[in-house]
Tab-separated table of C-alpha atoms in Angstrom:
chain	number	residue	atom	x	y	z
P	179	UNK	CA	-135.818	-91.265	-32.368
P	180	UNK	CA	-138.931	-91.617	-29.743
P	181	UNK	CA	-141.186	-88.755	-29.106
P	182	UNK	CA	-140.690	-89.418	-25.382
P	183	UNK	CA	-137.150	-89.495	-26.078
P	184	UNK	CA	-137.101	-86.082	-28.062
P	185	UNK	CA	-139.218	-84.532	-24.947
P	186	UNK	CA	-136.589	-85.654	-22.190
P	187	UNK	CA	-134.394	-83.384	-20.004
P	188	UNK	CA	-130.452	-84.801	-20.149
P	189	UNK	CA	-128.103	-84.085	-17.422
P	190	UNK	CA	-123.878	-83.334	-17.856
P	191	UNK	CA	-122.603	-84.219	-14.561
P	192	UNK	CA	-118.957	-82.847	-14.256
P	193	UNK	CA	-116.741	-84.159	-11.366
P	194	UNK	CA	-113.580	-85.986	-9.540
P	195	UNK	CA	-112.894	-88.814	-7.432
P	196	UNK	CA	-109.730	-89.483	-5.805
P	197	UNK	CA	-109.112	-93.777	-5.455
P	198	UNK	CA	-106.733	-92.932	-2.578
P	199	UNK	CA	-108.743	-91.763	-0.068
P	200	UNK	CA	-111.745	-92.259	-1.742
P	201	UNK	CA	-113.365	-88.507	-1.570
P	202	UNK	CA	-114.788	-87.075	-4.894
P	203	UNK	CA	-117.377	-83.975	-5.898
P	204	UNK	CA	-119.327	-82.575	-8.472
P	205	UNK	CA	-117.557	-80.070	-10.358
P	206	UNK	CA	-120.815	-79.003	-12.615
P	207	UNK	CA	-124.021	-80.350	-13.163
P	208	UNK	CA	-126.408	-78.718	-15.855
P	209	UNK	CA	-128.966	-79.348	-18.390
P	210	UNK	CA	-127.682	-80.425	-21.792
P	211	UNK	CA	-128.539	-81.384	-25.334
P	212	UNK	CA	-129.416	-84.917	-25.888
P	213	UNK	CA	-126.522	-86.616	-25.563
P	214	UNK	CA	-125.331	-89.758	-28.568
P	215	UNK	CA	-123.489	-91.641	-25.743
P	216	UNK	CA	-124.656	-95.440	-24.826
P	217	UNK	CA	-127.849	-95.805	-22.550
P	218	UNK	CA	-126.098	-99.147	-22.293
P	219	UNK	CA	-123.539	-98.455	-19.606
P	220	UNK	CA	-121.334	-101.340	-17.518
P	221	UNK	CA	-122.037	-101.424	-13.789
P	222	UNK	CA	-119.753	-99.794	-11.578
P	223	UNK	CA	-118.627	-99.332	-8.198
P	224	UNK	CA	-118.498	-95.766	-8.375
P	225	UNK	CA	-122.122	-94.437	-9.582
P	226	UNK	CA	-124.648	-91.065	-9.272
P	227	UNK	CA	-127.485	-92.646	-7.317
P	228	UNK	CA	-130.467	-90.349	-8.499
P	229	UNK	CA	-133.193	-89.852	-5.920
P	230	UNK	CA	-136.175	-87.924	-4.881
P	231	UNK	CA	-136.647	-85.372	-1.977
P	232	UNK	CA	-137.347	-88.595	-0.026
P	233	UNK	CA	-134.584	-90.352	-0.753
P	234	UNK	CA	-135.832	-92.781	-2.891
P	235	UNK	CA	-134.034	-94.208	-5.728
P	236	UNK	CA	-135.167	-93.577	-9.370
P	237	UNK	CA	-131.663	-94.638	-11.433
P	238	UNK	CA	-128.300	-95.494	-10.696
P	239	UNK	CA	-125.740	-93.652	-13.273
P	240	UNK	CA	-122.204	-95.849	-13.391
P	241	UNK	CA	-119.449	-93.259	-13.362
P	242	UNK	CA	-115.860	-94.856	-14.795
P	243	UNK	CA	-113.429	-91.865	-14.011
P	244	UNK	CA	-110.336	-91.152	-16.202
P	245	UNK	CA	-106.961	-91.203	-14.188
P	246	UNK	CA	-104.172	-89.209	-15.179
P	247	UNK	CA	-100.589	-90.634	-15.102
P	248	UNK	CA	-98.351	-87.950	-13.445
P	249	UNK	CA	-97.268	-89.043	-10.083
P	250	UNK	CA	-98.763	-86.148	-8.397
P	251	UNK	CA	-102.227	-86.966	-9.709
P	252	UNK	CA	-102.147	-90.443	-10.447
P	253	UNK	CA	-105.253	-91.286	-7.864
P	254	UNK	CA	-107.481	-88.388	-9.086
P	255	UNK	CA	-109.843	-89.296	-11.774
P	256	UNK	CA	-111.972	-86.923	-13.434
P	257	UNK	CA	-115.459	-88.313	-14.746
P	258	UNK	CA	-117.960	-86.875	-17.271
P	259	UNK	CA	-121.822	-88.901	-18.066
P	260	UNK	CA	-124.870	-87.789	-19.854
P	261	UNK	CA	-128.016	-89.107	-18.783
P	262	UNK	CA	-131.808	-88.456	-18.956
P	263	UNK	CA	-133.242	-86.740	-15.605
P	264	UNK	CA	-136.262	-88.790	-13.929
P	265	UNK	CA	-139.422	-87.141	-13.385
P	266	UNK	CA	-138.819	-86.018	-9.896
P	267	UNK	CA	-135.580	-86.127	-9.097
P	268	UNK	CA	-133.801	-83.917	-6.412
P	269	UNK	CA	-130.887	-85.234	-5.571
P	270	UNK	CA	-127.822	-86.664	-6.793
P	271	UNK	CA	-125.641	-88.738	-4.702
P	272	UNK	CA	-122.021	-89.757	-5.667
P	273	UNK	CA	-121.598	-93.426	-4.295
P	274	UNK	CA	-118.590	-95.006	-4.066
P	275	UNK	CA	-118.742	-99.335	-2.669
P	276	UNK	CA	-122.028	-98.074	-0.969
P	277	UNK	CA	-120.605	-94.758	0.881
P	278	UNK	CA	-121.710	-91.219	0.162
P	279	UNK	CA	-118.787	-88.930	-1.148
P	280	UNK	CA	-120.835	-85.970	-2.531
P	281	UNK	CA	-123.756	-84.698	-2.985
P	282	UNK	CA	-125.965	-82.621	-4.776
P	283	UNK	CA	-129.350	-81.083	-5.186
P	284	UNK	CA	-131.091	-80.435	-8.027
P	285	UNK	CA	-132.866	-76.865	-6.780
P	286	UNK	CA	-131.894	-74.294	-4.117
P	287	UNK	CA	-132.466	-75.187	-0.443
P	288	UNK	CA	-133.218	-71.632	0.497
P	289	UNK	CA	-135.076	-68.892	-1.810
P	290	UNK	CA	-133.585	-65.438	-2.039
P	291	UNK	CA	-134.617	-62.556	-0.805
P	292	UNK	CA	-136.854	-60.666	-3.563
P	293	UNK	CA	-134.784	-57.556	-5.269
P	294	UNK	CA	-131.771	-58.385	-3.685
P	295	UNK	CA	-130.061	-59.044	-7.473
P	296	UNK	CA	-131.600	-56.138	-8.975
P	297	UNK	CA	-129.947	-55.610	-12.472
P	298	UNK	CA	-128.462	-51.862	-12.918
P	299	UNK	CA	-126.018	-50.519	-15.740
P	300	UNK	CA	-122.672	-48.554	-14.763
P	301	UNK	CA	-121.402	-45.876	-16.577
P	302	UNK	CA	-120.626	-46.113	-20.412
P	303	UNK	CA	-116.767	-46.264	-21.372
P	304	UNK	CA	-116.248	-46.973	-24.549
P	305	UNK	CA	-118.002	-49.775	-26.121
P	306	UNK	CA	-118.344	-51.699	-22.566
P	307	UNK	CA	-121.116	-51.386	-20.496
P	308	UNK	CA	-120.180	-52.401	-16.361
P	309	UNK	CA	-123.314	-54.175	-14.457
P	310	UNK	CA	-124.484	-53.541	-10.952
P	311	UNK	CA	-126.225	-55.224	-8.943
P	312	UNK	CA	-127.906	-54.283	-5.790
P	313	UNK	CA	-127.644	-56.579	-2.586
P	314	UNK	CA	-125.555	-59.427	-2.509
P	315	UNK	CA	-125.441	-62.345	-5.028
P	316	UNK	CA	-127.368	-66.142	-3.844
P	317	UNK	CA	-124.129	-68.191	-2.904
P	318	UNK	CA	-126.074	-71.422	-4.194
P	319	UNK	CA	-126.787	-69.914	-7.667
P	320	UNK	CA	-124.336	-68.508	-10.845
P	321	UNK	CA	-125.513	-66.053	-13.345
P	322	UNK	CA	-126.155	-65.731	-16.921
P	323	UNK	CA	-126.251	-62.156	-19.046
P	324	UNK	CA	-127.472	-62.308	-22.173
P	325	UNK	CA	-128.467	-59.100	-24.341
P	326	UNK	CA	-130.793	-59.170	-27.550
P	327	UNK	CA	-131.172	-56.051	-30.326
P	328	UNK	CA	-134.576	-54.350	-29.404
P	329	UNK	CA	-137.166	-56.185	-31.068
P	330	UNK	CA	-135.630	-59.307	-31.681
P	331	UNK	CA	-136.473	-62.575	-30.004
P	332	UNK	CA	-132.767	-64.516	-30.198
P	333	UNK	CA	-131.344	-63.854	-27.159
P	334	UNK	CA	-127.400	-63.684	-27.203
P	335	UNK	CA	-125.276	-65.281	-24.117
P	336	UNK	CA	-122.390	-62.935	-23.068
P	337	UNK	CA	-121.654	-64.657	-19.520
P	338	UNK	CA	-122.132	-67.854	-18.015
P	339	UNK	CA	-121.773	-69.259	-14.875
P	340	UNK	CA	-120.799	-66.273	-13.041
P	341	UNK	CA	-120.873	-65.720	-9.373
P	342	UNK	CA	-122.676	-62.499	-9.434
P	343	UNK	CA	-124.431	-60.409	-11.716
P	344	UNK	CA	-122.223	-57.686	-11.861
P	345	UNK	CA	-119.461	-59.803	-12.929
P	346	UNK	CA	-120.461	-59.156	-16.116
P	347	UNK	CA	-119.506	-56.578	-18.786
P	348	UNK	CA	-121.788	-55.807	-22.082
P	349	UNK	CA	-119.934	-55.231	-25.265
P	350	UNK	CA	-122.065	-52.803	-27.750
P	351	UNK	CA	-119.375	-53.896	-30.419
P	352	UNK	CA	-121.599	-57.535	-30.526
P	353	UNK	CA	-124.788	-55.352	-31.950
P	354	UNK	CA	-123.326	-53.103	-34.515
P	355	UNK	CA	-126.722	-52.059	-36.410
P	356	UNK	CA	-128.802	-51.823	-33.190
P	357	UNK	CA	-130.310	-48.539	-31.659
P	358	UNK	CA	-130.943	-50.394	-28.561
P	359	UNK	CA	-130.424	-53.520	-27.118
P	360	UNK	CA	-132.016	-55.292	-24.049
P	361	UNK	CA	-129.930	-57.050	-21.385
P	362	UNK	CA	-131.260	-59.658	-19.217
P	363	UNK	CA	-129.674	-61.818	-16.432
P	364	UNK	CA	-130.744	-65.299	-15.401
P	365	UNK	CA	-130.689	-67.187	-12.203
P	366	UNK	CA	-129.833	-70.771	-12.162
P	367	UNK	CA	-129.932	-72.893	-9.018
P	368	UNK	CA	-129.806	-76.198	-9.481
P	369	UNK	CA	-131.967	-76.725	-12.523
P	370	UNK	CA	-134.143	-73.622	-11.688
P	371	UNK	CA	-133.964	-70.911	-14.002
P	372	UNK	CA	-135.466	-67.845	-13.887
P	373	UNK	CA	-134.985	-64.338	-15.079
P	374	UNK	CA	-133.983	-61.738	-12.254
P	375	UNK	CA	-134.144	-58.462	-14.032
P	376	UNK	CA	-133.815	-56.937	-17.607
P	377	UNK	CA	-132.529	-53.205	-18.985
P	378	UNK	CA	-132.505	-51.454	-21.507
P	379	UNK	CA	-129.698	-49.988	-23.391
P	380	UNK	CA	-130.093	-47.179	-25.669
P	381	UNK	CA	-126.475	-46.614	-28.809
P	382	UNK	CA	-127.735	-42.764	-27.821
P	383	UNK	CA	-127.788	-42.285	-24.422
């Protein structure tokens, strides 16, 4: 394997298209391990046209969806492809015989408001620990909590994908010989991920 190729950023993009009135969208699109599909993929009419913020082109990704055979969803196709993400790409369009059907970008189009996600821990019951979360969530964004034992640097996912932080529940059961344990939750819009708050959990509170 290259060294450029071990240093790349691949893409999973997730979605539908419906061949019946040709309308489609992008279910989920996130970074992912290197992927062993073939670089070597047939054209297609239906493809992920990867541009920059000024529209212009860097790759064309062929998408081949996979229709179902019950009557009722016969002309929906679902669709899955791995590719590597250009330097400077923004935004991905899902073409279909030349005509926009979806889009999406690659990084928020408006920033937050600062401590508007602030991280905060309910009250105790049990072995579950509630989050709170003060203000309201980014609509363009989902959430990640992950929680480490105190000292430790391998961070533990709990939650993924939510749509707010305080979706979230922490269970002390996952860290059985800790005294403490610190809880973190991420951002991610787009590709942009960044850490909005931590706490701290002490087993003696």
């Amino acid at each position: 394997m290259g060294e450029s190729n071990m240093r790349a950023t691949w893409i999973q993009a997730v979605g539908t298209f419906n061949r019946a009135d040709n309308s489609g969208q992008f279910v989920s699109v996130q970074r992912a391990s290197e992927s062993s599909v073939s670089e070597d993929q047939n054209a297609s009419s239906l493809h992920i046209s990867v541009e920059d913020d000024g529209g212009k082109k860097l790759a064309e990704i062929p998408v081949s969806p996979a229709f179902g055979s019950c009557d009722d969803v016969v002309d929906v196709g679902t669709f899955q492809v791995f590719f590597k993400l250009p330097k400077d790409a923004k935004i991905f369009r899902l073409v279909h015989e030349d005509l926009e059907i979806a889009i999406y970008f690659t990084s928020a189009q408006q920033p937050t408001a600062p401590g508007t996600e602030a991280l905060g821990l309910g009250p105790r019951t049990g072995h579950s620990v509630p989050l709170t979360q003060a203000g309201s969530p980014d609509p363009d964004a989902t959430y990640t909590v992950q929680a480490r034992e105190k000292g430790s640097d391998l961070w533990q996912t709990l939650d993924i994908g939510l749509d707010r932080p305080d979706a979230g529940q922490i269970d002390l059961n996952q860290f059985p010989n800790a005294e403490a344990i610190e809880v973190r939750v991420l951002k991610s819009s787009g590709f942009d991920l960044e850490e909005i708050d931590r706490a701290e959990i002490g087993f003696n509170e």
